[in-house]
Amino acid sequence: MNGRDGGTRRKVRHAVHCGILLAAVCLAVALPSAALDPRKALTQYSHDNWQSNRGLPQNAVNAVAQGPEGYLWCATQEGLVRFDGVQFTVFNKWNTPAITNNNIRALCFDRSGTLWAGTNGGGLVRFKDEVFTAFTTAQGLVYDNVNSLCPTSDGSLWIGTYGGGLSRLKDGRFANFTTRDGLSHDGILTLFEDGDGSLWVGTNGGGVCRYSEGRFSRPDWARAIPQEVVYAIRRARDGALWVGTYGSGIYRVEGARVRHLTARDGLSGDRVLSLYEDKDGGLWVGTFGGGVCRYFEGRWDCLKADHGLPYDVVRAFAEDREGNLWIGLDGGGLLRLHDGSFKTYSVQEGLSNDFAIGIYQTRGGDVWVTTNGGGINRLRDGKITSLTARDGLPNDLVRSIYEDGSGSLWVGTDGGGLAVVERNGRIRVMGTAQGLSSNRVIAVRGDSRGDIWVGTNGGGLNLLRGGRVTVMPQRPGRAAMVNLIHEDRAGRLWVATYGGGLSLLEGNVFASFPGQDEIGSAIVTHIHEDPDGTLWLGTIGSGLMRLREGHVKRFTRRDGLFDDVAYEVLDDGLGYLWMSGNTGVYRVARASLDAFAEGRARTIPCDAYGEADGMKSAECNGGFTPSGYRTADGRLWFPTMRGVAVVDPARLGHNALPPPVKVERVILNGKALDAGAAVTVPPGRNSLEIHYTGLSFVAPSRVRFRYQMKGYDAEWVDAGTRRTAYYTDIPPGRYDFRVVACNNDGVWNDAGASITVIRRPRFYQTTWFWALCAGALVLLGPGLNWFRVRRLRRRQRELEALVDARTSALQDANLKLEQANERLEALSAQDPLTGVGNRRMFDEVLEREWRRAQRSGQPLSLLMVDIDSFKPYNDAYGHKRGDECLSQVASALSSSANRASDLVARYGGEEFAVILPATSSAGATAIAEALRMKVEALMIPHEASATARFVTISIGVGTGVPQEGSPSGYLIERADKALYLAKQEGRNRVRTLA
């Protein structure tokens, strides 16, 4: 057991902690806490899981609690763990002498903010004033196997042991109770203090007993509970008492009335290990083998391993001050459920396919979701039904949807033509047999005259009028894939083609318009029209464009926009435009865009949303119509790779709680120091690191910091999300280091945290040294000093001139050498014909990204691209045309692989390779399909091809998460095999092997 501390430094630190505790209590009272929205299904919360691969020492979490300073504490079988949202700090028998057994079974905080932990054989451990102290049978504890803890309102701490009965610690003294004192069993599993100050005890074989007014008793209703093993007891806010048993489910006790609830009533398992009531009055039940259940307003909702729970054994629950629910899993680590601003509908909620393509709301209020392989889904009154090929759709690859004036749905499929779903449920199909130019329908839109316009892949634009199909003539130089059709308020039709920019159709005749050349060949995916006629154009890779009175203004990432991809542009009616892209959803105030365009602002403020905000996937889908929708209730819907993400802009969640800030440790010249109130730095050259943290758990990766070493830093240093300040060789003196932090919504804790840094001087930097020097100078006389100084200055000028000359010569030589090396490096890594990376660069980048993916655990994807029938092309058109063809294809590939980390390289001959780091199989497949369509849209004539009249490509997609020791050649083999299958199946297609 550690001794007591009495030093001045510890007293100062104790005062600081008391201040932090008081501030935290005041803050908790002043600011309302958020909670999980009980209207959402458990699968619709954001799930985040920490296991041993993310820093947790072991995956069995027995208890969870948040302390007054803001840290989250976990009891594991390999020690006591402190968590700040980013990093785990482990206290165990190897670094903390007071902990003699690593298996921590229970933990709690008493009213003073002291942490108590119960161990499996090492007794009781207290953490107070940064000091750990052990209490065992040697200090009076009844038994060293501590299983449960309960601080009570009278200042006592009750300790339940597994086999030794109960102990009560009050005023530093233990009082012990066993079956001899009336306790029903000496194996204690749970303790709970009731509102009247009595103590409920759940035992391992003795059922429930109660300690009140100095004695133990069993209530009459306890005889109605046949199960004697009780793991959990909680009093609900409505006055009922919940009792969780191991094998017989749970019991709800109201006075003398006992209600029994089991798996037959909706509980996922009858072996109950834990109970918790959240801020909304919902009862959470943790089971052994049945996962998590929530009981709210008479309804059960369960989450098990087959619905995303990492493990089905649930030991503990805790809510933090920001409304996150933490779940301790016995084998699955630590799980956080967070209620973000977004709500997601996926396969878990009933969608037929997670790969959502588009959203559309009919006049009757139904919301339809189109999918890439699951047909279409209808959301009505909270229920989801689907319509697929089994029901009569010609194809389950749905690209577009539109409701006409009669209420019929026009569904465009990729390969099956058009399906018209009439109001009576009858489905009729229109395809090439009925006059369409192609069965690959990408866009469908009706106009104000009642005509239906159909955009196809390869067949251009079709007009359906009076039951007849008219194929519109294509504009010269425009691609044959029509991906967007929009009618403006003036009745004009805007048509976007993939890679062919934007065209205007007036009176069935294509006409030029002001700004068309500025838009160029940008891939326009959506048009939003303002009441004043301004058109906002969403694009793939070209940012957001504003077309107003014939003038085009482009907004990109360089201007502050979150992404250069804007699949959809939705007006929320509150002054913001919302866009979706490959890395999330983002919004921008329309006023900010106008201010930037007019030169009144230097950057564009932008809010971004992703998985931390409730989206199951931040990767949205687009390029088809419509790729997002604002429904009648004002909510915005976005299709993603994992279902449909929905947000209500009028009810965006806001985290109003500023994060507590703490300086955790100081490292001086590589050695950790006690991060007390002051740190002393010795004389000499030193390297100082100050590690700090901000305790917000909503989105820890978005917590930002500013710090200042007052007296050294002239201004505050914006550290972003970095949690360390670095200083080298600060001058002698006394400095105050202060750090402040803000949460994910920009709410700052301006009080922050601070420490004092004292840098001691060298002997010649002290006052007494300079006083001695002054005396010596007086004694030596001014003449000697003048002579010496003059000689030194002359010598210094000579040396400076010599150094300047040699430095200048060396800099010139180094500059020439660097320029030569850069030219040589660029030439050696570039294919001279196509300008993309060569085979050497491909091999180097693939090996580097393979190793990086091994470390991060993220997927790595590789596309192998082959130009179909290239030898016949060379034979028919000559090698010069063949070289031009290679260059055009390489340019098309390069323009679509728009992330800095992506690489397009010439693999050999007519083969190219595309490396896509941190890209899933589904994401790589979508990119591959976009590349294939872009090359097809070039419309390079190829009369010698047996595949098409134009040059096409086949693509093989390989994806993997590299394991330790596996070679990068594995990914090449997968992509090559997929390419072989694409060729074998007819070319001009994408095949994937994940």
mmCIF file of N, CA, C and O in Angstrom, residues 173-243:
data_model
loop_
_atom_site.group_PDB
_atom_site.id
_atom_site.type_symbol
_atom_site.label_atom_id
_atom_site.label_comp_id
_atom_site.label_asym_id
_atom_site.label_seq_id
_atom_site.Cartn_x
_atom_site.Cartn_y
_atom_site.Cartn_z
ATOM 1 N N ARG A 173 -12.851 3.474 8.472
ATOM 2 C CA ARG A 173 -12.957 2.218 9.208
ATOM 3 C C ARG A 173 -13.922 1.272 8.489
ATOM 4 O O ARG A 173 -14.915 1.695 7.885
ATOM 5 N N PHE A 174 -13.592 -0.040 8.542
ATOM 6 C CA PHE A 174 -14.412 -1.066 7.920
ATOM 7 C C PHE A 174 -15.355 -1.689 8.939
ATOM 8 O O PHE A 174 -14.975 -1.948 10.099
ATOM 9 N N ALA A 175 -16.603 -1.950 8.489
ATOM 10 C CA ALA A 175 -17.546 -2.787 9.225
ATOM 11 C C ALA A 175 -17.962 -3.907 8.278
ATOM 12 O O ALA A 175 -18.303 -3.638 7.121
ATOM 13 N N ASN A 176 -17.955 -5.154 8.737
ATOM 14 C CA ASN A 176 -18.161 -6.305 7.863
ATOM 15 C C ASN A 176 -19.447 -7.044 8.218
ATOM 16 O O ASN A 176 -19.848 -7.120 9.392
ATOM 17 N N PHE A 177 -20.100 -7.621 7.173
ATOM 18 C CA PHE A 177 -21.363 -8.320 7.327
ATOM 19 C C PHE A 177 -21.331 -9.604 6.500
ATOM 20 O O PHE A 177 -20.904 -9.588 5.339
ATOM 21 N N THR A 178 -21.822 -10.700 7.090
ATOM 22 C CA THR A 178 -21.907 -11.991 6.400
ATOM 23 C C THR A 178 -23.280 -12.593 6.663
ATOM 24 O O THR A 178 -24.170 -11.941 7.251
ATOM 25 N N THR A 179 -23.448 -13.835 6.272
ATOM 26 C CA THR A 179 -24.723 -14.518 6.520
ATOM 27 C C THR A 179 -25.014 -14.610 8.015
ATOM 28 O O THR A 179 -26.181 -14.711 8.424
ATOM 29 N N ARG A 180 -23.987 -14.578 8.817
ATOM 30 C CA ARG A 180 -24.203 -14.629 10.269
ATOM 31 C C ARG A 180 -24.903 -13.371 10.778
ATOM 32 O O ARG A 180 -25.506 -13.375 11.860
ATOM 33 N N ASP A 181 -24.816 -12.301 9.970
ATOM 34 C CA ASP A 181 -25.458 -11.039 10.365
ATOM 35 C C ASP A 181 -26.805 -10.834 9.672
ATOM 36 O O ASP A 181 -27.389 -9.741 9.760
ATOM 37 N N GLY A 182 -27.276 -11.855 8.966
ATOM 38 C CA GLY A 182 -28.576 -11.766 8.303
ATOM 39 C C GLY A 182 -28.507 -11.624 6.806
ATOM 40 O O GLY A 182 -29.550 -11.611 6.130
ATOM 41 N N LEU A 183 -27.307 -11.489 6.255
ATOM 42 C CA LEU A 183 -27.150 -11.426 4.794
ATOM 43 C C LEU A 183 -27.607 -12.743 4.185
ATOM 44 O O LEU A 183 -27.315 -13.820 4.718
ATOM 45 N N SER A 184 -28.339 -12.691 3.073
ATOM 46 C CA SER A 184 -28.919 -13.915 2.508
ATOM 47 C C SER A 184 -27.886 -14.803 1.820
ATOM 48 O O SER A 184 -28.117 -16.002 1.633
ATOM 49 N N HIS A 185 -26.751 -14.258 1.429
ATOM 50 C CA HIS A 185 -25.705 -15.049 0.776
ATOM 51 C C HIS A 185 -24.411 -14.242 0.809
ATOM 52 O O HIS A 185 -24.444 -13.013 0.743
ATOM 53 N N ASP A 186 -23.262 -14.911 0.912
ATOM 54 C CA ASP A 186 -21.976 -14.208 0.973
ATOM 55 C C ASP A 186 -21.390 -13.899 -0.398
ATOM 56 O O ASP A 186 -20.351 -13.227 -0.479
ATOM 57 N N GLY A 187 -22.008 -14.390 -1.451
ATOM 58 C CA GLY A 187 -21.566 -14.051 -2.810
ATOM 59 C C GLY A 187 -22.371 -12.869 -3.322
ATOM 60 O O GLY A 187 -23.539 -13.019 -3.701
ATOM 61 N N ILE A 188 -21.774 -11.690 -3.325
ATOM 62 C CA ILE A 188 -22.482 -10.455 -3.690
ATOM 63 C C ILE A 188 -22.207 -10.137 -5.160
ATOM 64 O O ILE A 188 -21.052 -10.026 -5.576
ATOM 65 N N LEU A 189 -23.297 -9.954 -5.927
ATOM 66 C CA LEU A 189 -23.166 -9.651 -7.354
ATOM 67 C C LEU A 189 -23.482 -8.197 -7.696
ATOM 68 O O LEU A 189 -22.950 -7.668 -8.665
ATOM 69 N N THR A 190 -24.353 -7.548 -6.931
ATOM 70 C CA THR A 190 -24.698 -6.154 -7.244
ATOM 71 C C THR A 190 -25.178 -5.446 -5.990
ATOM 72 O O THR A 190 -25.716 -6.073 -5.069
ATOM 73 N N LEU A 191 -24.977 -4.120 -5.948
ATOM 74 C CA LEU A 191 -25.413 -3.274 -4.854
ATOM 75 C C LEU A 191 -26.088 -2.033 -5.428
ATOM 76 O O LEU A 191 -25.644 -1.491 -6.445
ATOM 77 N N PHE A 192 -27.160 -1.588 -4.731
ATOM 78 C CA PHE A 192 -27.862 -0.397 -5.223
ATOM 79 C C PHE A 192 -28.489 0.336 -4.045
ATOM 80 O O PHE A 192 -29.185 -0.270 -3.215
ATOM 81 N N GLU A 193 -28.218 1.657 -3.938
ATOM 82 C CA GLU A 193 -28.840 2.464 -2.884
ATOM 83 C C GLU A 193 -30.155 3.032 -3.376
ATOM 84 O O GLU A 193 -30.223 3.651 -4.445
ATOM 85 N N ASP A 194 -31.209 2.834 -2.588
ATOM 86 C CA ASP A 194 -32.524 3.347 -2.929
ATOM 87 C C ASP A 194 -32.652 4.796 -2.469
ATOM 88 O O ASP A 194 -31.814 5.314 -1.720
ATOM 89 N N GLY A 195 -33.745 5.423 -2.875
ATOM 90 C CA GLY A 195 -33.943 6.828 -2.543
ATOM 91 C C GLY A 195 -34.088 7.097 -1.065
ATOM 92 O O GLY A 195 -33.799 8.201 -0.595
ATOM 93 N N ASP A 196 -34.543 6.111 -0.279
ATOM 94 C CA ASP A 196 -34.706 6.301 1.154
ATOM 95 C C ASP A 196 -33.440 5.976 1.936
ATOM 96 O O ASP A 196 -33.453 5.960 3.177
ATOM 97 N N GLY A 197 -32.328 5.689 1.242
ATOM 98 C CA GLY A 197 -31.067 5.392 1.898
ATOM 99 C C GLY A 197 -30.837 3.923 2.198
ATOM 100 O O GLY A 197 -29.754 3.554 2.669
ATOM 101 N N SER A 198 -31.831 3.073 1.916
ATOM 102 C CA SER A 198 -31.630 1.637 2.128
ATOM 103 C C SER A 198 -30.774 1.066 1.009
ATOM 104 O O SER A 198 -30.677 1.634 -0.083
ATOM 105 N N LEU A 199 -30.168 -0.093 1.288
ATOM 106 C CA LEU A 199 -29.258 -0.733 0.341
ATOM 107 C C LEU A 199 -29.861 -2.040 -0.137
ATOM 108 O O LEU A 199 -30.216 -2.907 0.683
ATOM 109 N N TRP A 200 -29.982 -2.184 -1.479
ATOM 110 C CA TRP A 200 -30.431 -3.448 -2.069
ATOM 111 C C TRP A 200 -29.203 -4.273 -2.441
ATOM 112 O O TRP A 200 -28.234 -3.753 -2.992
ATOM 113 N N VAL A 201 -29.274 -5.577 -2.153
ATOM 114 C CA VAL A 201 -28.155 -6.479 -2.382
ATOM 115 C C VAL A 201 -28.622 -7.643 -3.250
ATOM 116 O O VAL A 201 -29.574 -8.350 -2.896
ATOM 117 N N GLY A 202 -27.978 -7.834 -4.406
ATOM 118 C CA GLY A 202 -28.236 -8.988 -5.257
ATOM 119 C C GLY A 202 -27.144 -10.018 -5.054
ATOM 120 O O GLY A 202 -25.953 -9.679 -5.090
ATOM 121 N N THR A 203 -27.524 -11.263 -4.838
ATOM 122 C CA THR A 203 -26.554 -12.287 -4.445
ATOM 123 C C THR A 203 -26.513 -13.448 -5.429
ATOM 124 O O THR A 203 -27.386 -13.601 -6.287
ATOM 125 N N ASN A 204 -25.488 -14.262 -5.273
ATOM 126 C CA ASN A 204 -25.265 -15.433 -6.115
ATOM 127 C C ASN A 204 -25.849 -16.684 -5.450
ATOM 128 O O ASN A 204 -25.132 -17.596 -5.041
ATOM 129 N N GLY A 205 -27.180 -16.710 -5.308
ATOM 130 C CA GLY A 205 -27.828 -17.871 -4.727
ATOM 131 C C GLY A 205 -28.784 -17.525 -3.622
ATOM 132 O O GLY A 205 -29.613 -18.357 -3.236
ATOM 133 N N GLY A 206 -28.745 -16.317 -3.124
ATOM 134 C CA GLY A 206 -29.653 -15.907 -2.055
ATOM 135 C C GLY A 206 -30.665 -14.889 -2.481
ATOM 136 O O GLY A 206 -31.329 -14.269 -1.631
ATOM 137 N N GLY A 207 -30.810 -14.683 -3.781
ATOM 138 C CA GLY A 207 -31.785 -13.739 -4.290
ATOM 139 C C GLY A 207 -31.492 -12.314 -3.890
ATOM 140 O O GLY A 207 -30.342 -11.865 -3.881
ATOM 141 N N VAL A 208 -32.562 -11.578 -3.512
ATOM 142 C CA VAL A 208 -32.471 -10.170 -3.172
ATOM 143 C C VAL A 208 -32.690 -9.995 -1.672
ATOM 144 O O VAL A 208 -33.593 -10.606 -1.084
ATOM 145 N N CYS A 209 -31.836 -9.179 -1.044
ATOM 146 C CA CYS A 209 -32.105 -8.779 0.330
ATOM 147 C C CYS A 209 -31.865 -7.277 0.469
ATOM 148 O O CYS A 209 -31.288 -6.649 -0.420
ATOM 149 N N ARG A 210 -32.309 -6.743 1.611
ATOM 150 C CA ARG A 210 -32.281 -5.300 1.795
ATOM 151 C C ARG A 210 -31.669 -4.974 3.160
ATOM 152 O O ARG A 210 -31.955 -5.641 4.157
ATOM 153 N N TYR A 211 -30.819 -3.927 3.152
ATOM 154 C CA TYR A 211 -30.239 -3.458 4.420
ATOM 155 C C TYR A 211 -30.829 -2.099 4.727
ATOM 156 O O TYR A 211 -30.677 -1.134 3.978
ATOM 157 N N SER A 212 -31.529 -2.027 5.880
ATOM 158 C CA SER A 212 -32.168 -0.778 6.276
ATOM 159 C C SER A 212 -32.254 -0.742 7.799
ATOM 160 O O SER A 212 -32.578 -1.748 8.441
ATOM 161 N N GLU A 213 -31.959 0.447 8.356
ATOM 162 C CA GLU A 213 -32.034 0.665 9.797
ATOM 163 C C GLU A 213 -31.241 -0.383 10.569
ATOM 164 O O GLU A 213 -31.672 -0.915 11.599
ATOM 165 N N GLY A 214 -30.064 -0.739 10.017
ATOM 166 C CA GLY A 214 -29.135 -1.586 10.734
ATOM 167 C C GLY A 214 -29.384 -3.066 10.653
ATOM 168 O O GLY A 214 -28.700 -3.851 11.343
ATOM 169 N N ARG A 215 -30.312 -3.515 9.803
ATOM 170 C CA ARG A 215 -30.532 -4.960 9.695
ATOM 171 C C ARG A 215 -30.869 -5.351 8.257
ATOM 172 O O ARG A 215 -31.335 -4.535 7.459
ATOM 173 N N PHE A 216 -30.658 -6.657 7.963
ATOM 174 C CA PHE A 216 -30.962 -7.226 6.658
ATOM 175 C C PHE A 216 -32.325 -7.910 6.706
ATOM 176 O O PHE A 216 -32.695 -8.526 7.725
ATOM 177 N N SER A 217 -33.054 -7.822 5.605
ATOM 178 C CA SER A 217 -34.349 -8.504 5.510
ATOM 179 C C SER A 217 -34.629 -8.833 4.042
ATOM 180 O O SER A 217 -34.032 -8.237 3.137
ATOM 181 N N ARG A 218 -35.574 -9.760 3.828
ATOM 182 C CA ARG A 218 -36.016 -10.095 2.476
ATOM 183 C C ARG A 218 -37.468 -9.673 2.339
ATOM 184 O O ARG A 218 -38.320 -10.092 3.140
ATOM 185 N N PRO A 219 -37.799 -8.817 1.351
ATOM 186 C CA PRO A 219 -39.195 -8.381 1.192
ATOM 187 C C PRO A 219 -40.080 -9.546 0.759
ATOM 188 O O PRO A 219 -39.613 -10.548 0.199
ATOM 189 N N ASP A 220 -41.368 -9.406 1.002
ATOM 190 C CA ASP A 220 -42.306 -10.476 0.655
ATOM 191 C C ASP A 220 -42.312 -10.767 -0.840
ATOM 192 O O ASP A 220 -42.421 -11.930 -1.248
ATOM 193 N N TRP A 221 -42.180 -9.702 -1.658
ATOM 194 C CA TRP A 221 -42.244 -9.943 -3.107
ATOM 195 C C TRP A 221 -41.059 -10.737 -3.618
ATOM 196 O O TRP A 221 -41.108 -11.326 -4.691
ATOM 197 N N ALA A 222 -39.943 -10.774 -2.850
ATOM 198 C CA ALA A 222 -38.760 -11.514 -3.303
ATOM 199 C C ALA A 222 -39.037 -13.001 -3.415
ATOM 200 O O ALA A 222 -38.371 -13.720 -4.170
ATOM 201 N N ARG A 223 -40.044 -13.470 -2.685
ATOM 202 C CA ARG A 223 -40.380 -14.897 -2.769
ATOM 203 C C ARG A 223 -41.048 -15.235 -4.101
ATOM 204 O O ARG A 223 -41.123 -16.405 -4.468
ATOM 205 N N ALA A 224 -41.512 -14.212 -4.799
ATOM 206 C CA ALA A 224 -42.122 -14.445 -6.115
ATOM 207 C C ALA A 224 -41.077 -14.585 -7.209
ATOM 208 O O ALA A 224 -41.414 -14.859 -8.364
ATOM 209 N N ILE A 225 -39.809 -14.387 -6.845
ATOM 210 C CA ILE A 225 -38.720 -14.503 -7.820
ATOM 211 C C ILE A 225 -38.008 -15.833 -7.565
ATOM 212 O O ILE A 225 -37.230 -15.952 -6.615
ATOM 213 N N PRO A 226 -38.269 -16.847 -8.379
ATOM 214 C CA PRO A 226 -37.661 -18.155 -8.117
ATOM 215 C C PRO A 226 -36.160 -18.183 -8.392
ATOM 216 O O PRO A 226 -35.434 -18.994 -7.829
ATOM 217 N N GLN A 227 -35.691 -17.313 -9.276
ATOM 218 C CA GLN A 227 -34.275 -17.320 -9.621
ATOM 219 C C GLN A 227 -33.478 -16.678 -8.497
ATOM 220 O O GLN A 227 -33.706 -15.530 -8.134
ATOM 221 N N GLU A 228 -32.501 -17.393 -7.950
ATOM 222 C CA GLU A 228 -31.755 -16.908 -6.795
ATOM 223 C C GLU A 228 -30.503 -16.110 -7.174
ATOM 224 O O GLU A 228 -29.866 -15.536 -6.313
ATOM 225 N N VAL A 229 -30.095 -16.126 -8.442
ATOM 226 C CA VAL A 229 -28.897 -15.410 -8.873
ATOM 227 C C VAL A 229 -29.313 -14.070 -9.468
ATOM 228 O O VAL A 229 -29.921 -14.015 -10.533
ATOM 229 N N VAL A 230 -28.981 -12.985 -8.755
ATOM 230 C CA VAL A 230 -29.412 -11.640 -9.149
ATOM 231 C C VAL A 230 -28.174 -10.798 -9.445
ATOM 232 O O VAL A 230 -27.367 -10.525 -8.560
ATOM 233 N N TYR A 231 -28.035 -10.385 -10.702
ATOM 234 C CA TYR A 231 -26.875 -9.617 -11.147
ATOM 235 C C TYR A 231 -27.114 -8.110 -11.169
ATOM 236 O O TYR A 231 -26.152 -7.347 -11.200
ATOM 237 N N ALA A 232 -28.369 -7.663 -11.182
ATOM 238 C CA ALA A 232 -28.605 -6.226 -11.361
ATOM 239 C C ALA A 232 -29.888 -5.809 -10.677
ATOM 240 O O ALA A 232 -30.900 -6.528 -10.732
ATOM 241 N N ILE A 233 -29.856 -4.628 -10.025
ATOM 242 C CA ILE A 233 -31.032 -4.029 -9.399
ATOM 243 C C ILE A 233 -30.987 -2.523 -9.685
ATOM 244 O O ILE A 233 -29.950 -1.882 -9.499
ATOM 245 N N ARG A 234 -32.113 -1.957 -10.146
ATOM 246 C CA ARG A 234 -32.185 -0.526 -10.396
ATOM 247 C C ARG A 234 -33.594 -0.014 -10.077
ATOM 248 O O ARG A 234 -34.585 -0.687 -10.340
ATOM 249 N N ARG A 235 -33.675 1.198 -9.531
ATOM 250 C CA ARG A 235 -34.952 1.855 -9.287
ATOM 251 C C ARG A 235 -35.248 2.790 -10.448
ATOM 252 O O ARG A 235 -34.432 3.659 -10.782
ATOM 253 N N ALA A 236 -36.398 2.619 -11.085
ATOM 254 C CA ALA A 236 -36.783 3.470 -12.207
ATOM 255 C C ALA A 236 -37.325 4.793 -11.698
ATOM 256 O O ALA A 236 -37.768 4.906 -10.549
ATOM 257 N N ARG A 237 -37.339 5.801 -12.562
ATOM 258 C CA ARG A 237 -37.814 7.113 -12.137
ATOM 259 C C ARG A 237 -39.315 7.108 -11.873
ATOM 260 O O ARG A 237 -39.823 7.990 -11.184
ATOM 261 N N ASP A 238 -40.036 6.120 -12.396
ATOM 262 C CA ASP A 238 -41.466 6.041 -12.108
ATOM 263 C C ASP A 238 -41.753 5.303 -10.805
ATOM 264 O O ASP A 238 -42.904 5.082 -10.445
ATOM 265 N N GLY A 239 -40.693 4.923 -10.072
ATOM 266 C CA GLY A 239 -40.853 4.295 -8.782
ATOM 267 C C GLY A 239 -40.737 2.795 -8.777
ATOM 268 O O GLY A 239 -40.585 2.181 -7.710
ATOM 269 N N ALA A 240 -40.807 2.151 -9.935
ATOM 270 C CA ALA A 240 -40.706 0.693 -9.995
ATOM 271 C C ALA A 240 -39.261 0.258 -9.754
ATOM 272 O O ALA A 240 -38.317 0.985 -10.055
ATOM 273 N N LEU A 241 -39.124 -0.948 -9.211
ATOM 274 C CA LEU A 241 -37.801 -1.533 -8.992
ATOM 275 C C LEU A 241 -37.588 -2.637 -10.020
ATOM 276 O O LEU A 241 -38.421 -3.534 -10.168
ATOM 277 N N TRP A 242 -36.483 -2.561 -10.757
ATOM 278 C CA TRP A 242 -36.135 -3.586 -11.740
ATOM 279 C C TRP A 242 -35.108 -4.536 -11.128
ATOM 280 O O TRP A 242 -34.128 -4.098 -10.526
ATOM 281 N N VAL A 243 -35.324 -5.829 -11.322
ATOM 282 C CA VAL A 243 -34.418 -6.865 -10.816
ATOM 283 C C VAL A 243 -34.042 -7.772 -11.985
ATOM 284 O O VAL A 243 -34.917 -8.375 -12.630
#
